[in-house]
JSON list of C-alpha atoms in Angstrom, two decimals:
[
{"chain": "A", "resi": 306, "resn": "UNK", "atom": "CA", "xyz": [60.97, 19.64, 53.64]},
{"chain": "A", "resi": 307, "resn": "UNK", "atom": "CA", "xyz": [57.23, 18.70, 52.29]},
{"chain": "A", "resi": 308, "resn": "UNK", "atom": "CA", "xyz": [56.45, 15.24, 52.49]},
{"chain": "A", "resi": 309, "resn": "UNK", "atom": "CA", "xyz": [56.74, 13.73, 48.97]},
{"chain": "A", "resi": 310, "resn": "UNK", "atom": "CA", "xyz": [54.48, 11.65, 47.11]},
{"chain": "A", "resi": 311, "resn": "UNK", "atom": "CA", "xyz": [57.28, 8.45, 46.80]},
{"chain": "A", "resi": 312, "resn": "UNK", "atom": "CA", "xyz": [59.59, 7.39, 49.77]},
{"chain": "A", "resi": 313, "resn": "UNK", "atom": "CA", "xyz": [62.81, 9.80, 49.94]},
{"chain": "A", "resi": 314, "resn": "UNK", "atom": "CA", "xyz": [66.22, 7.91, 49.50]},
{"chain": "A", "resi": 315, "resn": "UNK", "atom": "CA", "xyz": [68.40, 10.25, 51.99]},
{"chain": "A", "resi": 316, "resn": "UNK", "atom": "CA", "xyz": [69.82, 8.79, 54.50]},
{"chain": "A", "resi": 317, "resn": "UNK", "atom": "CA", "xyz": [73.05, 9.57, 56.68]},
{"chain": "A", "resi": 318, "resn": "UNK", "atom": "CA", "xyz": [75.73, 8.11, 58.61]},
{"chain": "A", "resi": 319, "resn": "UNK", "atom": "CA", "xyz": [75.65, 9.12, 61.89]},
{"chain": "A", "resi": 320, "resn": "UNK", "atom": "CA", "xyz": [79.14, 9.24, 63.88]},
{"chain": "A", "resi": 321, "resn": "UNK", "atom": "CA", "xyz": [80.38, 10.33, 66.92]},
{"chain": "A", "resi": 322, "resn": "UNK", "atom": "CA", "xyz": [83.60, 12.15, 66.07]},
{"chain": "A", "resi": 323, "resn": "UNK", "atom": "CA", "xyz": [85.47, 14.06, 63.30]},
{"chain": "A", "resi": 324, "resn": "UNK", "atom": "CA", "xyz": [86.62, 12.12, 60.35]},
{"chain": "A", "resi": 325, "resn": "UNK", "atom": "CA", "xyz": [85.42, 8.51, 61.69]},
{"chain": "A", "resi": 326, "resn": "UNK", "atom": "CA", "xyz": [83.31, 8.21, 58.84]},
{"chain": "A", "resi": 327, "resn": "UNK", "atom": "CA", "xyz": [85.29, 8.77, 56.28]},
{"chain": "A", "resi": 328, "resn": "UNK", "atom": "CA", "xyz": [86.94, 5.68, 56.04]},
{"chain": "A", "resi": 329, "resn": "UNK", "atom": "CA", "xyz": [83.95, 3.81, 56.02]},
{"chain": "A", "resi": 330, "resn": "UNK", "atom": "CA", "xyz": [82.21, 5.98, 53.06]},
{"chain": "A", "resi": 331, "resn": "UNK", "atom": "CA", "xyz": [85.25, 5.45, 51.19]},
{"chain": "A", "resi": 332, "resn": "UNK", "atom": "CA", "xyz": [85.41, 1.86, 51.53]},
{"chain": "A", "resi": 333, "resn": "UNK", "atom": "CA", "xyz": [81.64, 2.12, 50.43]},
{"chain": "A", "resi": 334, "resn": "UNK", "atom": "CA", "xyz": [82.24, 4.52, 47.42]},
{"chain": "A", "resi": 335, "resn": "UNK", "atom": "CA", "xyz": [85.02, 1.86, 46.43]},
{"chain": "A", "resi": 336, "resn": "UNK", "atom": "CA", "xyz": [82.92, -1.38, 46.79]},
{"chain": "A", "resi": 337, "resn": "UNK", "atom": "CA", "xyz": [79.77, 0.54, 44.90]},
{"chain": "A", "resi": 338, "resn": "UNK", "atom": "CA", "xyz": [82.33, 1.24, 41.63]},
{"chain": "A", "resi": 339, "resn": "UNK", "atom": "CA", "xyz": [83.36, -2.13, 42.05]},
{"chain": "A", "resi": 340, "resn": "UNK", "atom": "CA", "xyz": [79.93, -3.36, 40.65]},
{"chain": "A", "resi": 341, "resn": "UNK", "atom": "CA", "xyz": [79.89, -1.00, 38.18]},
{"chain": "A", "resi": 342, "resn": "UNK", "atom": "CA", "xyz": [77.72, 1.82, 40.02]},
{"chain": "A", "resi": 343, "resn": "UNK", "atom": "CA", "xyz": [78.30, 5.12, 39.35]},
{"chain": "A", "resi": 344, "resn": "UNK", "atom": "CA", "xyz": [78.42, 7.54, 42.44]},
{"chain": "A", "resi": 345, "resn": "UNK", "atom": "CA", "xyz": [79.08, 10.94, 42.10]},
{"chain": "A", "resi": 346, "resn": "UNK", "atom": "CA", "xyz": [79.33, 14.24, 44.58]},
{"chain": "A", "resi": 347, "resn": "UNK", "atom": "CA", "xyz": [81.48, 15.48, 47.20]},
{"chain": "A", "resi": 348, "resn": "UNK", "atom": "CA", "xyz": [83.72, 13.03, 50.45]},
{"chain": "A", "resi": 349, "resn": "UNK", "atom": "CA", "xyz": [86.15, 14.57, 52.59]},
{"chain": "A", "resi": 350, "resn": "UNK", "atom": "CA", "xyz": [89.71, 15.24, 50.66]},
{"chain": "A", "resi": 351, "resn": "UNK", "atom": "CA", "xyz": [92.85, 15.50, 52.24]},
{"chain": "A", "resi": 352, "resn": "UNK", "atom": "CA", "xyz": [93.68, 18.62, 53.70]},
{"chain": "A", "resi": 353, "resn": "UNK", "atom": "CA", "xyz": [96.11, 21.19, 51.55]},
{"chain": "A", "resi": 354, "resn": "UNK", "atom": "CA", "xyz": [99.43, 22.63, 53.85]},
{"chain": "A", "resi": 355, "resn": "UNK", "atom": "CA", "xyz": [99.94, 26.08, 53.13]},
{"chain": "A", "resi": 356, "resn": "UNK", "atom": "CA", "xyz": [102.41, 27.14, 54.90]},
{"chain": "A", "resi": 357, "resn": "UNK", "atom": "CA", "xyz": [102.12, 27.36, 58.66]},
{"chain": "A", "resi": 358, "resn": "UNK", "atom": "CA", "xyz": [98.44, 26.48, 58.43]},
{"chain": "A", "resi": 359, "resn": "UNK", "atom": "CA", "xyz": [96.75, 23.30, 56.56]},
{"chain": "A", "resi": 360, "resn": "UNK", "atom": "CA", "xyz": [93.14, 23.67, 54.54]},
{"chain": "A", "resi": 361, "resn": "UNK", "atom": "CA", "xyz": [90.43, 21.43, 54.78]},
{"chain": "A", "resi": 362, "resn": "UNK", "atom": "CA", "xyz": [89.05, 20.18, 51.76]},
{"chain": "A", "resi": 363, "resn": "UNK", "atom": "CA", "xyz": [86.80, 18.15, 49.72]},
{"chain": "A", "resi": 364, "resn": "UNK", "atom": "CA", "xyz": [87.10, 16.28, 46.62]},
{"chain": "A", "resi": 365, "resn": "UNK", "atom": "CA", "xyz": [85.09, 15.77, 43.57]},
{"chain": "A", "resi": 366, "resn": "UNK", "atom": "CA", "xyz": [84.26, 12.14, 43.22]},
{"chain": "A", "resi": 367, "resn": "UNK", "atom": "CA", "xyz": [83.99, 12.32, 39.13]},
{"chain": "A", "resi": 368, "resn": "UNK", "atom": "CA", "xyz": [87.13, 14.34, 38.63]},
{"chain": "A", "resi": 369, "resn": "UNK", "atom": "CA", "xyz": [89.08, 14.19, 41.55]},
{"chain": "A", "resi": 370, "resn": "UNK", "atom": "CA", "xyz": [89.30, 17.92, 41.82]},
{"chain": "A", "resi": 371, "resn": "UNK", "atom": "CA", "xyz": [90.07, 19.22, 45.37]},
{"chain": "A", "resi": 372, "resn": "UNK", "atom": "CA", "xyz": [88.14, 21.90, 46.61]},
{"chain": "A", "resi": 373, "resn": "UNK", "atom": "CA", "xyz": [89.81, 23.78, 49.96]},
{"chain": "A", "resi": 374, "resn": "UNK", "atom": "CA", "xyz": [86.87, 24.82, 52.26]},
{"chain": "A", "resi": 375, "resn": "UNK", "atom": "CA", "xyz": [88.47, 26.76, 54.66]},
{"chain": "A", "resi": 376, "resn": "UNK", "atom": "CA", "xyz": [90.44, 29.57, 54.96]},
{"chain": "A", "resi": 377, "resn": "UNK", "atom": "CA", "xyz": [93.37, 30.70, 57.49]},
{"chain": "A", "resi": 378, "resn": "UNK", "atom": "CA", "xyz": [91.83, 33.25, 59.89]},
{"chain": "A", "resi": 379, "resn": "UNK", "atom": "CA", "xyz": [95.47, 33.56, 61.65]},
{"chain": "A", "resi": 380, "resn": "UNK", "atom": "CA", "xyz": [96.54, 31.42, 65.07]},
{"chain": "A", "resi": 381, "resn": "UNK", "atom": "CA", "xyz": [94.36, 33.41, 67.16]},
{"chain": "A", "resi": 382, "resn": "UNK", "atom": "CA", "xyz": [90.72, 33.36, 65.97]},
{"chain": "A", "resi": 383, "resn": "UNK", "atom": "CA", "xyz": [88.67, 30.95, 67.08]},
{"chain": "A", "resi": 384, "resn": "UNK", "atom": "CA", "xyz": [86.30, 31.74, 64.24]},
{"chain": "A", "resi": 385, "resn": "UNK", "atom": "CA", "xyz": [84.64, 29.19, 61.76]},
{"chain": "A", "resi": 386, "resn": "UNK", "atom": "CA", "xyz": [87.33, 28.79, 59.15]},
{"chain": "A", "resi": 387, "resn": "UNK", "atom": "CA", "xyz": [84.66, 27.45, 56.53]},
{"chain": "A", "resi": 388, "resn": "UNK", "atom": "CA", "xyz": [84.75, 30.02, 53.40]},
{"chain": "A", "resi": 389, "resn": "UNK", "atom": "CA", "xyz": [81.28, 30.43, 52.59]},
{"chain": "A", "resi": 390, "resn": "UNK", "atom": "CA", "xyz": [82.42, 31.36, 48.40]},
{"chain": "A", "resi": 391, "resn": "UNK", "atom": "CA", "xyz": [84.31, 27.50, 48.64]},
{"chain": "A", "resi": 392, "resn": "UNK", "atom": "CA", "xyz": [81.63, 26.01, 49.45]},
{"chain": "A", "resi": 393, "resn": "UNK", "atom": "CA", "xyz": [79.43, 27.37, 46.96]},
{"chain": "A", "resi": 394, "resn": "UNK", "atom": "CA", "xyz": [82.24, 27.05, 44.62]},
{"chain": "A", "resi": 395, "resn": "UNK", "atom": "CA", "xyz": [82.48, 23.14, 45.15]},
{"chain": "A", "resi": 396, "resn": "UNK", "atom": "CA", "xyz": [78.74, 22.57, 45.19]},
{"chain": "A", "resi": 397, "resn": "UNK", "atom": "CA", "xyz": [78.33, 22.61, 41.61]},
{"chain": "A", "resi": 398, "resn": "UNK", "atom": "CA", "xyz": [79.96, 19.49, 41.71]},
{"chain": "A", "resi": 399, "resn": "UNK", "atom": "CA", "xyz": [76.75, 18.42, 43.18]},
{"chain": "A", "resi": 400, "resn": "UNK", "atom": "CA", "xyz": [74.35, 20.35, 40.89]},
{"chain": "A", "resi": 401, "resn": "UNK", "atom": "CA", "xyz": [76.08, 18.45, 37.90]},
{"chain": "A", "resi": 402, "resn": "UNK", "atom": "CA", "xyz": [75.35, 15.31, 39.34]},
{"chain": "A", "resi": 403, "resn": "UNK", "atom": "CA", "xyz": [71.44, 16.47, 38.89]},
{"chain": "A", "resi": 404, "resn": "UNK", "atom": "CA", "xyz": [72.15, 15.30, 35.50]},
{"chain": "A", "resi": 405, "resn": "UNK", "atom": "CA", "xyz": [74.47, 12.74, 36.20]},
{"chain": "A", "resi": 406, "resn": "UNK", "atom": "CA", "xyz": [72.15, 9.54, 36.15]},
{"chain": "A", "resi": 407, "resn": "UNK", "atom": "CA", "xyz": [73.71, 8.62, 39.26]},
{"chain": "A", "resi": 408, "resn": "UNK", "atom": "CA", "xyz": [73.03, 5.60, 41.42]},
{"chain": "A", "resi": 409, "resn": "UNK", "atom": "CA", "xyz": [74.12, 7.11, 44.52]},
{"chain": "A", "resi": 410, "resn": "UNK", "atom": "CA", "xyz": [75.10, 11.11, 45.56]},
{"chain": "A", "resi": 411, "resn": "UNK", "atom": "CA", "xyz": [77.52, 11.36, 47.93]},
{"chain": "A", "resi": 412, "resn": "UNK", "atom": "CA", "xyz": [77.36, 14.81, 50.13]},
{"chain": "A", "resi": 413, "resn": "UNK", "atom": "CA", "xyz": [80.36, 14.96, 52.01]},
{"chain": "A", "resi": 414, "resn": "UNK", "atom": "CA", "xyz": [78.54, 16.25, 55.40]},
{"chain": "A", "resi": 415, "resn": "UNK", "atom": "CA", "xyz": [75.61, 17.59, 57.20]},
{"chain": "A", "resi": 416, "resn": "UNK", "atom": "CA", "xyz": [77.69, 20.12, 59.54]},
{"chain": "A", "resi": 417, "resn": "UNK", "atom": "CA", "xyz": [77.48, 23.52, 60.73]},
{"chain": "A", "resi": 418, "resn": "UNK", "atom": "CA", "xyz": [76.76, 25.61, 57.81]},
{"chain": "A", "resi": 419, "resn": "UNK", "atom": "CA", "xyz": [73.57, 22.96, 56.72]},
{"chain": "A", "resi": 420, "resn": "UNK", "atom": "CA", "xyz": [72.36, 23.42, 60.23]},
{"chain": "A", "resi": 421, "resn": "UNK", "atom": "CA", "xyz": [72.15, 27.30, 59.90]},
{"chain": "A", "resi": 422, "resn": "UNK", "atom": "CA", "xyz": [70.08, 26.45, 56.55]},
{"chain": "A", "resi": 423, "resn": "UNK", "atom": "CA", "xyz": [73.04, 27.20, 54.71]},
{"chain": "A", "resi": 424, "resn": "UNK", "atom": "CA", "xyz": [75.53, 24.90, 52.80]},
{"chain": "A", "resi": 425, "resn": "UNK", "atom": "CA", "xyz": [75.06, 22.36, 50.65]},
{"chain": "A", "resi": 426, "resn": "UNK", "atom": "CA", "xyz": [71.41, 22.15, 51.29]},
{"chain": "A", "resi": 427, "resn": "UNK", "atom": "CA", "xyz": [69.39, 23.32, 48.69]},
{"chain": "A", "resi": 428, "resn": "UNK", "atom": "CA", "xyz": [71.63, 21.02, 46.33]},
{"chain": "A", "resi": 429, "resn": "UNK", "atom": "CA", "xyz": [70.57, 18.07, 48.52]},
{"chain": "A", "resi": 430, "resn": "UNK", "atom": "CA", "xyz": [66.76, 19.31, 48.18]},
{"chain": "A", "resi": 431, "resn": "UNK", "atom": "CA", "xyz": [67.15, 19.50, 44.30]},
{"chain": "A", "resi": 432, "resn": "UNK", "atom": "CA", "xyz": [69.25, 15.88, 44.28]},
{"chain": "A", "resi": 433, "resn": "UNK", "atom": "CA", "xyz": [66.06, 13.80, 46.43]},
{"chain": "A", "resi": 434, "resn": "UNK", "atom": "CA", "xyz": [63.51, 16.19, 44.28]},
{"chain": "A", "resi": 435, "resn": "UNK", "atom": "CA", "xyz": [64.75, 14.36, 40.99]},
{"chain": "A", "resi": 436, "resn": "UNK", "atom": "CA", "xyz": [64.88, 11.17, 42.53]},
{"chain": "A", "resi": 437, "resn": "UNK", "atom": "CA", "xyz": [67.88, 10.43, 43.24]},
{"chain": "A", "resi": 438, "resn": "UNK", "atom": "CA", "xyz": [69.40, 8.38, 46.85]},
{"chain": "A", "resi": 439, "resn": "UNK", "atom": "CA", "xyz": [71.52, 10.78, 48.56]},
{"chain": "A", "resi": 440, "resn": "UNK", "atom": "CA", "xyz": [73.90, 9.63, 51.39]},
{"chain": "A", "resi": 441, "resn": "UNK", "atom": "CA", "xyz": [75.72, 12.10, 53.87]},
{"chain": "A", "resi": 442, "resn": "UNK", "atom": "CA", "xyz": [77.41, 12.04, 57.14]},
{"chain": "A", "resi": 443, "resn": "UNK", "atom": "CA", "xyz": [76.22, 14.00, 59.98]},
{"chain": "A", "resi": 444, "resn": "UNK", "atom": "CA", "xyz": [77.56, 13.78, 64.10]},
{"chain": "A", "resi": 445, "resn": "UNK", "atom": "CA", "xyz": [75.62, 13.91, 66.85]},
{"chain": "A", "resi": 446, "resn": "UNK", "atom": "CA", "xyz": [76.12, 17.03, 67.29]},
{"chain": "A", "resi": 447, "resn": "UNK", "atom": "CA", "xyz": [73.97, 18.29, 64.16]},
{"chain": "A", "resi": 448, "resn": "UNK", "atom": "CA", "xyz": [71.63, 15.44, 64.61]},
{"chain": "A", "resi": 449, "resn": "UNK", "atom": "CA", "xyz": [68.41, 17.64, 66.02]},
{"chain": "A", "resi": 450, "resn": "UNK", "atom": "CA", "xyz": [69.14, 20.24, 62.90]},
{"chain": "A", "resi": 451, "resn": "UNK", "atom": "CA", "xyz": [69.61, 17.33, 60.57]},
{"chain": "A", "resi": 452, "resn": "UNK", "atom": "CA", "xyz": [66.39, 15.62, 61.45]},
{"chain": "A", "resi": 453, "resn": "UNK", "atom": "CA", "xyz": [64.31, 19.42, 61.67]},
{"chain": "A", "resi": 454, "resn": "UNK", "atom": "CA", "xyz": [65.95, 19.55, 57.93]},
{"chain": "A", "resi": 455, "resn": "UNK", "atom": "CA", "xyz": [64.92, 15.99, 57.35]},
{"chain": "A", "resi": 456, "resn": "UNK", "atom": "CA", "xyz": [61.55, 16.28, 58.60]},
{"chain": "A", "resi": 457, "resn": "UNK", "atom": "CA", "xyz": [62.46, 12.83, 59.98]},
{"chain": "A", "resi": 458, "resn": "UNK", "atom": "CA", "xyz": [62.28, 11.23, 56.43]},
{"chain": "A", "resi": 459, "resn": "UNK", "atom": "CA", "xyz": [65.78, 10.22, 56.29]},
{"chain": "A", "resi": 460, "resn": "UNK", "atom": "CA", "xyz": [67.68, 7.24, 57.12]},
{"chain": "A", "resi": 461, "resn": "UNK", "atom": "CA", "xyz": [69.94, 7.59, 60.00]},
{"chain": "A", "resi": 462, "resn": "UNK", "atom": "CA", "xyz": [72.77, 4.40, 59.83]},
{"chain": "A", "resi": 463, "resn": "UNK", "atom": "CA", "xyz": [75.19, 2.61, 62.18]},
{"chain": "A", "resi": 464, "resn": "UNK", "atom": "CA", "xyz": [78.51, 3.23, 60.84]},
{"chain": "A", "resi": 465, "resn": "UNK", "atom": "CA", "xyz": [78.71, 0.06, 59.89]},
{"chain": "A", "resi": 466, "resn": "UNK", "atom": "CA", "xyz": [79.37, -1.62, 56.11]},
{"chain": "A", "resi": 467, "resn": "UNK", "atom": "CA", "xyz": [76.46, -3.78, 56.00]},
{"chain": "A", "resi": 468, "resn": "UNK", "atom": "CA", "xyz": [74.18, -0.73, 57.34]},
{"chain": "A", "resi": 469, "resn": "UNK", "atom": "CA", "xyz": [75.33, 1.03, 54.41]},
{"chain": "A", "resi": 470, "resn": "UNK", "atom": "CA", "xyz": [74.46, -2.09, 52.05]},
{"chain": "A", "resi": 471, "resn": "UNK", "atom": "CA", "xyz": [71.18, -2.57, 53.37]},
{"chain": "A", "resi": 472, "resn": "UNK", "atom": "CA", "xyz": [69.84, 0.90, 52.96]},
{"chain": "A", "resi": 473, "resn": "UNK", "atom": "CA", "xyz": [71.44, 0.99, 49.21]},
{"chain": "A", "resi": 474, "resn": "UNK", "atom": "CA", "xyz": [69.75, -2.16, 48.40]},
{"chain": "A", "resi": 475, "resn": "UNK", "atom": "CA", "xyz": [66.38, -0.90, 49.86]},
{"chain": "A", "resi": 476, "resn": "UNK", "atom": "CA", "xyz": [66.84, 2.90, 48.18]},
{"chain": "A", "resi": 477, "resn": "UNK", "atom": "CA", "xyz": [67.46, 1.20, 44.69]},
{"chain": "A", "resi": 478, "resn": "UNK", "atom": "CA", "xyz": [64.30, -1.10, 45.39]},
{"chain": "A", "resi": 479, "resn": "UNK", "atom": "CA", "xyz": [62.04, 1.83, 46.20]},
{"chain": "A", "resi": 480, "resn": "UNK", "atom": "CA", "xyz": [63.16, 3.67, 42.93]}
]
């Protein structure tokens, strides 16, 4: 990431365990709409039972679409279930909100497929490129790729409400 010429309003909620964010960035998501902001992009959805094996997902903030991001590899592989064509099928969600006017892009996580440079990633690059605050959720354990991504421009929060408030405030300030 080059250093830009104005401050970059990325920041992300660091947790320590599957899911534990989500709550909290839903709360948040809720609140922001409650004053009339508009958010857009991609949180965690509920996951999609097919059968004898469930699907991960994530939802479309604007539309409430569900997107499943994995697929079922059977009960032995201990392969990554992500589906690589899923993803890029949900993040046009994300390029849409380029032209959304947005206050606030939500990108539902900094995992495994951003850290191998892959991912949602160049839609986060094009979101902070036009300006606009983009909050994520990455664990510990992507922390060193998030911050190599990052270039150690981003915000890294508590997961706490009033973390979450404070960095808004100060993102919408600095635009």
């Amino acid at each position: 990431m080059d250093t830009p010429s104005t401050p970059v309003a990325l920041a992300a909620i660091v947790h320590a365990g599957k899911g534990s964010a989500d709550a909290l960035l839903l709360e948040f998501i809720q609140a922001l709409r409650a004053q009339h902001y508009r958010v857009y992009g991609l949180v965690q959805g509920p996951a999609i039972q097919k059968g004898d094996h469930s699907l991960r997902t994530v939802q479309d903030l604007d539309k409430g679409t569900l997107y499943p991001i994995t697929q079922n590899l059977g009960t032995e592989s201990s392969a990554c279930r992500l589906d690589i064509g899923a993803l890029l099928h949900a993040s046009e969600v994300l390029r849409q909100a380029l032209d959304s006017h947005a206050d606030l892009v939500i990108v539902n996580r900094f995992g495994i497929m951003e850290a191998d440079g892959q991912g949602f990633n160049d839609e986060i690059l094009a979101l902070i490129d036009k300006g606009y605050p983009v909050l994520t959720v990455v664990s510990h354990t992507y922390l060193p790729a998030w911050r190599a991504f990052t270039g150690g421009l981003a915000v890294e929060l508590e997961p706490e409400h009033q973390a979450l408030w404070n960095w808004f405030e100060s993102s919408r300030q600095a635009a």
